[in-house]
Coordinates of C-alpha atoms and ligand atoms in Angstrom, one line a residue:
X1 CA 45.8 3.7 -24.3
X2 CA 46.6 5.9 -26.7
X3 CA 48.9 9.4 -27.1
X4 CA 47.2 12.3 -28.0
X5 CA 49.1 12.2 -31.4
X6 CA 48.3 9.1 -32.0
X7 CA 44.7 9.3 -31.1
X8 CA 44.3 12.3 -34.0
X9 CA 46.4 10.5 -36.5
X10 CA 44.1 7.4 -36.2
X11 CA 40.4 10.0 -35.8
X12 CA 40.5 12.6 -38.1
X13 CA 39.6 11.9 -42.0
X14 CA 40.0 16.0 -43.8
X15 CA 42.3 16.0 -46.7
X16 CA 45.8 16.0 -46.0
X17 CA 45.7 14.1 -42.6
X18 CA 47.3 10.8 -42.5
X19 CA 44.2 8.7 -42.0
X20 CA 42.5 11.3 -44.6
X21 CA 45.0 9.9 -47.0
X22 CA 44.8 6.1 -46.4
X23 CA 41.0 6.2 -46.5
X24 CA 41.5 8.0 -49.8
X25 CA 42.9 5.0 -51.4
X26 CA 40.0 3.0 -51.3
X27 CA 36.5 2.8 -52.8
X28 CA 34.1 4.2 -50.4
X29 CA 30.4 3.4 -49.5
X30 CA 29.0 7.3 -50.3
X31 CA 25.3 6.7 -50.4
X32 CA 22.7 3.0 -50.7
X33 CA 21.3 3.5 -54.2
X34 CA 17.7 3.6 -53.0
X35 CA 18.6 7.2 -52.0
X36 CA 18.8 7.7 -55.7
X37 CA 16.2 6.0 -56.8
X38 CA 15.5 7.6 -60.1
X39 CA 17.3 8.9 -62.9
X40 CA 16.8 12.5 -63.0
X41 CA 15.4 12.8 -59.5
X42 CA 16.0 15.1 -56.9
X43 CA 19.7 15.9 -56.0
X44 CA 21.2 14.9 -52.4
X45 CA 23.5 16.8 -50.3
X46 CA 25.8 14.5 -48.8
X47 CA 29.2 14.9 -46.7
X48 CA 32.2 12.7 -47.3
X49 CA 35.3 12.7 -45.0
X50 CA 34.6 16.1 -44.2
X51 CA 34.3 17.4 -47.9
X52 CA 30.5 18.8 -48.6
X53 CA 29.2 17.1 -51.9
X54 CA 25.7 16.3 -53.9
X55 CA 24.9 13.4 -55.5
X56 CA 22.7 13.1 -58.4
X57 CA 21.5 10.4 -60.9
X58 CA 21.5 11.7 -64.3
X59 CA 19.0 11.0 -67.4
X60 CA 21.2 7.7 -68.2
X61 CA 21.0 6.5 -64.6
X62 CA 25.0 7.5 -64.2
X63 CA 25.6 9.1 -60.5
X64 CA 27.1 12.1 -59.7
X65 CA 29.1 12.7 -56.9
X66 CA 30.0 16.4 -57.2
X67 CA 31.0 19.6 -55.0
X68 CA 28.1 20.8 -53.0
X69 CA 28.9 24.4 -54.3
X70 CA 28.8 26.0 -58.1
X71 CA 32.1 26.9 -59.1
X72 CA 30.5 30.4 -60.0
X73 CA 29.8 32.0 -56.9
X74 CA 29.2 28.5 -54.8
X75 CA 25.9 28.9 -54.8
X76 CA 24.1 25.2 -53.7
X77 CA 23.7 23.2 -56.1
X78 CA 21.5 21.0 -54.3
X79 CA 18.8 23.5 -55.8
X80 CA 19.7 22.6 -59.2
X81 CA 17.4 21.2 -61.9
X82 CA 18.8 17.8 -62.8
X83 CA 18.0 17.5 -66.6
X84 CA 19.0 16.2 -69.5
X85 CA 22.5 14.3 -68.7
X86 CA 23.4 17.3 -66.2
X87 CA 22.7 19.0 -63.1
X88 CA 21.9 23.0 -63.6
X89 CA 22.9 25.6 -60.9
X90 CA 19.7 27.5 -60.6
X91 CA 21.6 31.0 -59.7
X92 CA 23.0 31.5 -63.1
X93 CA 22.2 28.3 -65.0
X94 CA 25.8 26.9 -65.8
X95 CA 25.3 23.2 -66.2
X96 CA 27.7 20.2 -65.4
X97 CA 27.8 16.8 -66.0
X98 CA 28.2 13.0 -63.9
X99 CA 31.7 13.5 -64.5
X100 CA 32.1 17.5 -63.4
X101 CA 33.0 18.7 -66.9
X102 CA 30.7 22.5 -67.5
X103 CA 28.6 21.6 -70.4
X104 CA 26.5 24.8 -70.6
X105 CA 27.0 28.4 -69.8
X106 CA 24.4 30.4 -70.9
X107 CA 25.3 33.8 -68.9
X108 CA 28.4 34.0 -71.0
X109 CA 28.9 35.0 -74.9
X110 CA 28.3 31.9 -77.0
X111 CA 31.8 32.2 -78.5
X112 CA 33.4 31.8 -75.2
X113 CA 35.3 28.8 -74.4
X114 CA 35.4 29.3 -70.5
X115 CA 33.4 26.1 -70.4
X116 CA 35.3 23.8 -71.7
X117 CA 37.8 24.7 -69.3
X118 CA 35.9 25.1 -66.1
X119 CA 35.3 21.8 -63.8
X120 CA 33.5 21.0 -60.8
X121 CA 35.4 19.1 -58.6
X122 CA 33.9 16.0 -58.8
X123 CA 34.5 11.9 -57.6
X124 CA 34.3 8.6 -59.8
X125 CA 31.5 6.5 -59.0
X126 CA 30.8 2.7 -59.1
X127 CA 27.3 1.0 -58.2
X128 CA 27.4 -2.3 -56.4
X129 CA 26.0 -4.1 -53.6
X130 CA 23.0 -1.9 -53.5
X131 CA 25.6 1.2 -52.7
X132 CA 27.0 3.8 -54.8
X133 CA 30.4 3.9 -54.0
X134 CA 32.9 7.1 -54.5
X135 CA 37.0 7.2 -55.0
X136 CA 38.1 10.5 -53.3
X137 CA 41.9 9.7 -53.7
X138 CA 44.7 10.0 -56.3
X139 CA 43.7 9.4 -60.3
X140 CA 46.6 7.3 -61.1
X141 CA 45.7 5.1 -58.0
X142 CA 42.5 4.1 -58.5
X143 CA 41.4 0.4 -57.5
X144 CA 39.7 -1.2 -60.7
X145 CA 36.5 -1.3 -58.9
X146 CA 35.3 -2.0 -54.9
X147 CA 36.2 -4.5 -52.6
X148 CA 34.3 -7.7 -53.8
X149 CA 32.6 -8.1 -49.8
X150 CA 30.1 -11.1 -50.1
X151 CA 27.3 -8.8 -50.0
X152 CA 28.7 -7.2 -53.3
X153 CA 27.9 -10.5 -54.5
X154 CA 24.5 -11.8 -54.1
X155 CA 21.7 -10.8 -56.7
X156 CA 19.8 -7.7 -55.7
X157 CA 16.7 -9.2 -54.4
X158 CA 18.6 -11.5 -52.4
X159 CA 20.1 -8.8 -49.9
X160 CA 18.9 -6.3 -47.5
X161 CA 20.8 -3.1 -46.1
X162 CA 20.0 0.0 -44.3
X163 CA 22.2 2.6 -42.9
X164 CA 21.5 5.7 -40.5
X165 CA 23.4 8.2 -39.2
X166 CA 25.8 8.3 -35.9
X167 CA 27.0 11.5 -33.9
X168 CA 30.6 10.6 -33.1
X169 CA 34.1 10.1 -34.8
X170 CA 34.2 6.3 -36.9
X171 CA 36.9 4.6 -35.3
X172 CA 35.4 4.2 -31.9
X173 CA 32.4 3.2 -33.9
X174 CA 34.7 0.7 -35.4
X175 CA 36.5 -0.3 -31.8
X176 CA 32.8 -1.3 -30.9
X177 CA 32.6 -4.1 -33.8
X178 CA 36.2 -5.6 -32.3
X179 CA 35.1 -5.8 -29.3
X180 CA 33.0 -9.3 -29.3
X181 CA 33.2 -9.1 -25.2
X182 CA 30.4 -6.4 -24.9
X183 CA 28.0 -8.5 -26.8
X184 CA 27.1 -10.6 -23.5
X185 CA 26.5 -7.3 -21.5
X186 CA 25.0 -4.6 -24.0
X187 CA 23.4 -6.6 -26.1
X188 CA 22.5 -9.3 -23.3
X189 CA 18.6 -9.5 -22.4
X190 CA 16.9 -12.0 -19.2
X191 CA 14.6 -13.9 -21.6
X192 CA 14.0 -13.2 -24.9
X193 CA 11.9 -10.2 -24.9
X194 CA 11.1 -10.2 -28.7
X195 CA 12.7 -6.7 -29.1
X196 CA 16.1 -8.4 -31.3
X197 CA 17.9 -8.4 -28.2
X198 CA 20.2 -11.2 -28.4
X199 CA 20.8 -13.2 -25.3
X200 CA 24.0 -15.2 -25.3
X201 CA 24.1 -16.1 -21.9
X202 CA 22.1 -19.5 -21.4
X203 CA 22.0 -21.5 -18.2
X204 CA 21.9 -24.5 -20.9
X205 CA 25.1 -24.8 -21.7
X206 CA 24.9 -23.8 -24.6
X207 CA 27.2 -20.4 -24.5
X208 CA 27.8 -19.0 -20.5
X209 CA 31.1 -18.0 -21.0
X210 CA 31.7 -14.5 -20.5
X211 CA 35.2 -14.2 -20.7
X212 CA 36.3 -14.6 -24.6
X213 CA 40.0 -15.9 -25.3
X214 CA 40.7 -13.4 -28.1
X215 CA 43.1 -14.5 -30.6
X216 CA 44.2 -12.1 -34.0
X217 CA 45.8 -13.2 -37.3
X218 CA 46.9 -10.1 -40.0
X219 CA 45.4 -10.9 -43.3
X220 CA 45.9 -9.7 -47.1
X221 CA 42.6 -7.6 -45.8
X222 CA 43.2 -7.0 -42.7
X223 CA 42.9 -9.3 -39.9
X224 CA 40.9 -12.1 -38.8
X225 CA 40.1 -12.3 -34.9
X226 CA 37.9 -15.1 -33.3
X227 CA 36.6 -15.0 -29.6
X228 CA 36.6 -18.7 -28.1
X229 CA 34.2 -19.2 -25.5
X230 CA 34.4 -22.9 -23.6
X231 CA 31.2 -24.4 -23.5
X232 CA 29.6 -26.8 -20.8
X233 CA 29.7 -30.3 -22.5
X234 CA 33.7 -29.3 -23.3
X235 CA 33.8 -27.9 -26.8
X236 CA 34.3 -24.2 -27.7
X237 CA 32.0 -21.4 -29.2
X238 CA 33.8 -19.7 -31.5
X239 CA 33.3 -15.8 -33.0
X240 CA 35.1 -15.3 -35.6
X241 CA 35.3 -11.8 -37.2
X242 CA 36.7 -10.5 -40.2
X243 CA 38.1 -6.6 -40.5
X244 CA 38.1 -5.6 -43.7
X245 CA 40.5 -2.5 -44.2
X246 CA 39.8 0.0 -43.8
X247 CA 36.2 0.5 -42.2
X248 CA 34.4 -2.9 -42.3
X249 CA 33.6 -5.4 -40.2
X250 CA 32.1 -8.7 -40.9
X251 CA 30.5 -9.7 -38.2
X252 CA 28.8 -13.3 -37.0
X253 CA 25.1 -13.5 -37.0
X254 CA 24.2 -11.2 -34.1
X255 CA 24.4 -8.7 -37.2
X256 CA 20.4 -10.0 -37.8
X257 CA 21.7 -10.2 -41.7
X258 CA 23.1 -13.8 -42.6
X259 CA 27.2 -12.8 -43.0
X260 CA 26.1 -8.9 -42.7
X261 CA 28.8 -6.6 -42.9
X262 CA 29.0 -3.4 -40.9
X263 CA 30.7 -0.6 -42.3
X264 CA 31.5 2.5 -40.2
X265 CA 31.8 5.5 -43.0
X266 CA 33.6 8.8 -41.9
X267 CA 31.2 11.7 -42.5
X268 CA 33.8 14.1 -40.8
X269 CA 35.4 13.7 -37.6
X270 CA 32.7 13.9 -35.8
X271 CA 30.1 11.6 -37.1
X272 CA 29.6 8.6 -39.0
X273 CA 27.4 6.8 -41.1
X274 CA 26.5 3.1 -39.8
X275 CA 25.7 1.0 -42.7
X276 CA 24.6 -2.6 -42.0
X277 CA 24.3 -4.6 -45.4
X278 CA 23.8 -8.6 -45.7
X279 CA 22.4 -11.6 -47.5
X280 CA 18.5 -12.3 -46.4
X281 CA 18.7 -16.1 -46.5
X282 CA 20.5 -17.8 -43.5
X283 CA 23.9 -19.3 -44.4
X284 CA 24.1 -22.8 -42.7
X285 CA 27.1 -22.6 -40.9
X286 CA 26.1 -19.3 -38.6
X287 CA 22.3 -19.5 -38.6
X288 CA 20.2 -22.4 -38.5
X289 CA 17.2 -22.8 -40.9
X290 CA 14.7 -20.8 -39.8
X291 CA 16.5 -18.6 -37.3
X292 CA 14.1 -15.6 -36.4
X293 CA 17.1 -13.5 -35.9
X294 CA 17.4 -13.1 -39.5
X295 CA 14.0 -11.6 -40.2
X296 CA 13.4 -9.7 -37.6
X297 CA 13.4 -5.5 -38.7
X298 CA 17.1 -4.9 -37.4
X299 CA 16.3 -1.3 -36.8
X300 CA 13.9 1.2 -37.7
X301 CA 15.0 4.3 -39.8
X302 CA 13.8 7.3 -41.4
X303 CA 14.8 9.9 -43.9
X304 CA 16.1 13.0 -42.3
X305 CA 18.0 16.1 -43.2
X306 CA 20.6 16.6 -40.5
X307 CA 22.0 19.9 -40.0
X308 CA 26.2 20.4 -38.8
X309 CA 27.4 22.8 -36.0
X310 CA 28.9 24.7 -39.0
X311 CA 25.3 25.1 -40.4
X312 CA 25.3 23.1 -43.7
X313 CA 22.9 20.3 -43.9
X314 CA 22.6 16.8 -45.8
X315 CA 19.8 14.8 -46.4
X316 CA 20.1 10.8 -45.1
X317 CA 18.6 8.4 -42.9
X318 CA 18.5 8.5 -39.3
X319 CA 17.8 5.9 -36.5
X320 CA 13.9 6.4 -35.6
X321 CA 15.7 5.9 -32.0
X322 CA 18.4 8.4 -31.4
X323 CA 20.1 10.6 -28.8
X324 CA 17.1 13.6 -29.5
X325 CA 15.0 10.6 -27.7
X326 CA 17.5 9.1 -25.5
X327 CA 17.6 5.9 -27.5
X328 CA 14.4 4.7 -26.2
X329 CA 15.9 3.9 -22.5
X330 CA 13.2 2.3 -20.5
X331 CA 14.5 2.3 -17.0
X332 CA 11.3 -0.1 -15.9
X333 CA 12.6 -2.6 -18.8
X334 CA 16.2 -2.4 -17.7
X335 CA 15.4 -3.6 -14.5
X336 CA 13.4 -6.5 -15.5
X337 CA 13.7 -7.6 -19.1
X338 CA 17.3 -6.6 -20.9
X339 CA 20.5 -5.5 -19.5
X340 CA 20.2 -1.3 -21.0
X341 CA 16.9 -1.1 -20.9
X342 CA 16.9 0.3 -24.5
X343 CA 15.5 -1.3 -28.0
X344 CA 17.4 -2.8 -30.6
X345 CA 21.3 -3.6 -30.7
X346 CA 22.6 -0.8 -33.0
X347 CA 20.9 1.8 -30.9
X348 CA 22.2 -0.1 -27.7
X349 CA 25.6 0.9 -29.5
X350 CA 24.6 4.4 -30.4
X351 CA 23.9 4.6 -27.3
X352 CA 27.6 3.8 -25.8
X353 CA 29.1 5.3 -28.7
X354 CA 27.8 8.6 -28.9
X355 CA 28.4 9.0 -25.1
X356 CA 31.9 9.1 -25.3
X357 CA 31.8 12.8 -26.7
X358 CA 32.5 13.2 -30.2
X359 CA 36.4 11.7 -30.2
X360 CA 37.0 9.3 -27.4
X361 CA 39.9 10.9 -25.3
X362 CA 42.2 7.3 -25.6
X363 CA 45.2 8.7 -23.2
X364 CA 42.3 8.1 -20.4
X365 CA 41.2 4.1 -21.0
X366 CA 42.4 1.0 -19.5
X367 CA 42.5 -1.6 -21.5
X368 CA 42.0 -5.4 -21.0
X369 CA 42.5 -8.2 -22.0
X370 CA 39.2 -8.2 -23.8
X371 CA 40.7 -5.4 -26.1
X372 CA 43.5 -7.5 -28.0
X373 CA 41.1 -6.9 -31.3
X374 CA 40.8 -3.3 -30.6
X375 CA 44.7 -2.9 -30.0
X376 CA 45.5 -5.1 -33.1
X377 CA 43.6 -2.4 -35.3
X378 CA 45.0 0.3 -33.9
X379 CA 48.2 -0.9 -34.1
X380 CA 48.0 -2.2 -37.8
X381 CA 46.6 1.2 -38.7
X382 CA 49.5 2.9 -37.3
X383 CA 51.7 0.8 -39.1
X384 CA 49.7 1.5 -42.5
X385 CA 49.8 5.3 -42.2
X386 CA 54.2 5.1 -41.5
X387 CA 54.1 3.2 -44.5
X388 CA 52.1 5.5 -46.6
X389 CA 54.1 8.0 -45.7
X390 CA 57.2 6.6 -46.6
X391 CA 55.7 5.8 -49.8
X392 CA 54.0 2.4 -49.3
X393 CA 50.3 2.2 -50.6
X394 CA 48.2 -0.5 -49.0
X395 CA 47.8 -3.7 -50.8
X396 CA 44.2 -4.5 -50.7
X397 CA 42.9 -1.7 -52.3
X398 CA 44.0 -3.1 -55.7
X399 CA 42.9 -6.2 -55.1
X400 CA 39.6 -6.4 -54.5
X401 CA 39.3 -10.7 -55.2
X402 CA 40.6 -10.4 -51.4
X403 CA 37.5 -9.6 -49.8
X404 CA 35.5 -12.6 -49.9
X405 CA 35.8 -13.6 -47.0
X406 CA 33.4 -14.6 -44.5
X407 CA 32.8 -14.6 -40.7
X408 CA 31.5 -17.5 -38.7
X409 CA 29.8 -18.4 -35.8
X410 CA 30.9 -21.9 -35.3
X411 CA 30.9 -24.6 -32.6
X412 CA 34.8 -26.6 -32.6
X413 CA 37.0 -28.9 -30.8
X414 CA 39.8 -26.9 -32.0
X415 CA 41.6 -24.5 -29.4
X416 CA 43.2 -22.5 -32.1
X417 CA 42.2 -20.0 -34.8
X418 CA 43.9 -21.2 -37.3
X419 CA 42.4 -24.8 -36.9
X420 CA 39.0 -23.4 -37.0
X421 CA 39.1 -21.8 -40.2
X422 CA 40.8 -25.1 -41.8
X423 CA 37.8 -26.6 -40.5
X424 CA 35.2 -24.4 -42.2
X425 CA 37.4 -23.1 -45.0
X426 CA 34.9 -24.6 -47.6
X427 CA 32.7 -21.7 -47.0
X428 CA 35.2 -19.0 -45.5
X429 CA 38.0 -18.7 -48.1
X430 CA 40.9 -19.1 -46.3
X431 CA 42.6 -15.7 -45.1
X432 CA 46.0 -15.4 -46.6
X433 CA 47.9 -14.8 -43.6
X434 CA 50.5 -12.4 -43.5
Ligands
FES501 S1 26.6 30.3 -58.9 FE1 26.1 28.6 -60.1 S2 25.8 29.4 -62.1 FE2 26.3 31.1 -60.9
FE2_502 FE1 27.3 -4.1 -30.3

């Protein structure tokens, strides 16, 4: 349970607000780079912790991540014409550049200097990973470049990611990825039904433990958590997750993508965008050879324009299977084949996610022992924001060499975390505890 207080402290992402700070210390995942596929194509309008931007690539193939509105008279300038190293506000044809600097200004005398003085407000940029990612916080502060998550660092052709967009506040979108006990329920299907419904529940002892011991270790990162399940013949299953400040998760291989990472971007406070990103070829240690799971289509998605309460609009990707089709619940499956009755895992969380309103109300859970993730995270990111505001910046967002890390989904004798990652430390660079 949370306060009230505390519940807005850890939600809500505008400028000024304590998490709106934090998140503004890091690199942040603004768009996949396929949504700008070509250099002087068409502008995007994008939203990013609650500030309304677009996002160009110019002539060069340098991306833009600029304020949605002219400086002028804030007319859009996702009607621009993007030409010739610059995008160009069509209402009066002033002209900026990747970096926000006015280069032209052709409705004022050509000895005027107002344009070497005029800006756009606009964000630095990096491309990696198959993402463009943006740095919304102070100048002096910026991390070298973004975290180096394995996924940052497999060649191109080798990695797969998709992301769609999700109708409520990111941190109980987060909450969702620490909380390994709802994957034998939600997620949980009687037979394989060839939808990507995982079933971890087997009568052959393999995995019938649906009461995870949950265990949490703070990191240079963040934290590492594994869930233990006991097995049959006396071992233990093992889950382990990695949380990568301030947004990611690294989750085992019910993620579909080989050591995927999910990462649960703030739109505004009231949505999110879900991106899941990850290796194609199965890595040994949490998918066998082989493993279907890893080529099945993890979700389908299409391009959409989605349009606010407040009336302005961006243009992204959207689950095919969404609350405007209630998720694709079929009550006739539910009863016989999987436990919700609705297609694919991330829409099984939509589903969960997007029901709890826009920001979960926290003063009215009950938490169990289930939760010890879910509390760890909150807790940590309470600490983080005292700190910042006593003047303490976060360590990992200058230190991006932190973030290769890995999660795994192991089978052990050992009882204890720290044993298990010993034990598989050759492919899982050993956290640095803290
Ligand atoms: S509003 Fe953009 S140039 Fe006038
Ligand atoms: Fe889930």
């Amino acid at each position: 349970m949370l306060t009230t207080k505390e519940n807005e402290r850890l939600t809500r992402v505008g400028r000024g607000t304590p998490m709106g700070e934090f998140l503004r210390r890091f690199w942040l995942p603004a768009l996949l780079s396929d949504e700008l596929p070509q250099n002087d194509g068409d502008p995007i309008r994008t939203r990013t912790l609650g500030e309304d931007l677009v996002a160009f690539r110019d002539t060069n193939g340098n991306v833009g991540i600029v304020d949605a509105f002219c400086p002028h008279r804030r007319a859009p300038l996702f009607f621009g014409r993007n030409e010739e190293c610059g995008l160009r506000c069509v209402y009066h044809g002033w002209k900026f550049d990747t970096t926000g600097q006015c280069v032209d200004m052709p409705s004022e005398p050509a000895e005027s200097d107002f344009k070497d003085r005029l800006r756009v407000r606009a964000y630095p940029t990096y491309e990696v990973g198959g993402m463009i990612w943006v740095y919304m916080g102070p100048k002096e502060l910026q991390p070298p470049r973004p975290p180096e998550m394995p996924f940052t660092l497999v060649p191109d052709n080798e990695r797969r990611g998709l992301k769609f967009l999700v109708e409520a506040n990111w941190l109980q979108c987060l909450e969702g990825e620490l909380d390994t006990a709802h994957v034998s329920f939600l997620h949980s299907t009687f037979g394989d039904d060839g939808t990507g419904i995982q079933n971890l529940v087997r009568d052959d002892g393999y995995t019938n433990d649906r009461h995870p011991r949950l265990f949490a270790l703070d990191t240079d990162y963040g934290f590492v958590y594994g869930g233990r399940r006991a097995q049959r013949k006396g071992n233990y299953y093992w889950r382990v997750t990695q949380f990568l400040m301030p947004m990611t998760a690294l989750i085992p291989s019910a993620s579909g993508y080989s050591g995927g990472a999910t990462i649960w971007m703030p739109i505004d406070d009231n949505h999110c965008w879900r991106y899941l990103v990850g290796g194609t070829r199965p890595v040994r240690e949490w998918n066998t050879p082989g493993d279907v799971r890893s080529r099945r289509p993890l979700l389908p998605t299409e391009p959409g324009t989605f349009r606010f309460p407040d009336g302005k609009e961006i243009d992204t990707r959207l689950a095919k299977f969404r609350h405007a089709n209630m998720y694709g619940l079929d009550r006739d499956r539910q009863r016989k084949l999987s436990f919700t009755g609705i297609p694919f895992i991330p829409t099984q969380d939509q589903a969960m996610t997007e029901g709890m309103g826009y920001v979960c109300d926290r003063s009215e859970e009950h938490l169990g022992s289930s939760d010890i993730a879910i509390i760890h995270m909150r807790r940590m990111m309470l600490r983080m924001l005292d700190n910042l505001e006593k003047g303490t910046e976060p360590y990992a967002p200058a230190h991006p060499e932190v973030y290769r890390v890995r999660p795994l989904d192991v089978e052990s004798d050992h009882a204890e975390l720290p044993d298990v990652l010993q034990e598989y430390s050759e492919d899982a660079r050993m956290p640095v505890l803290v």
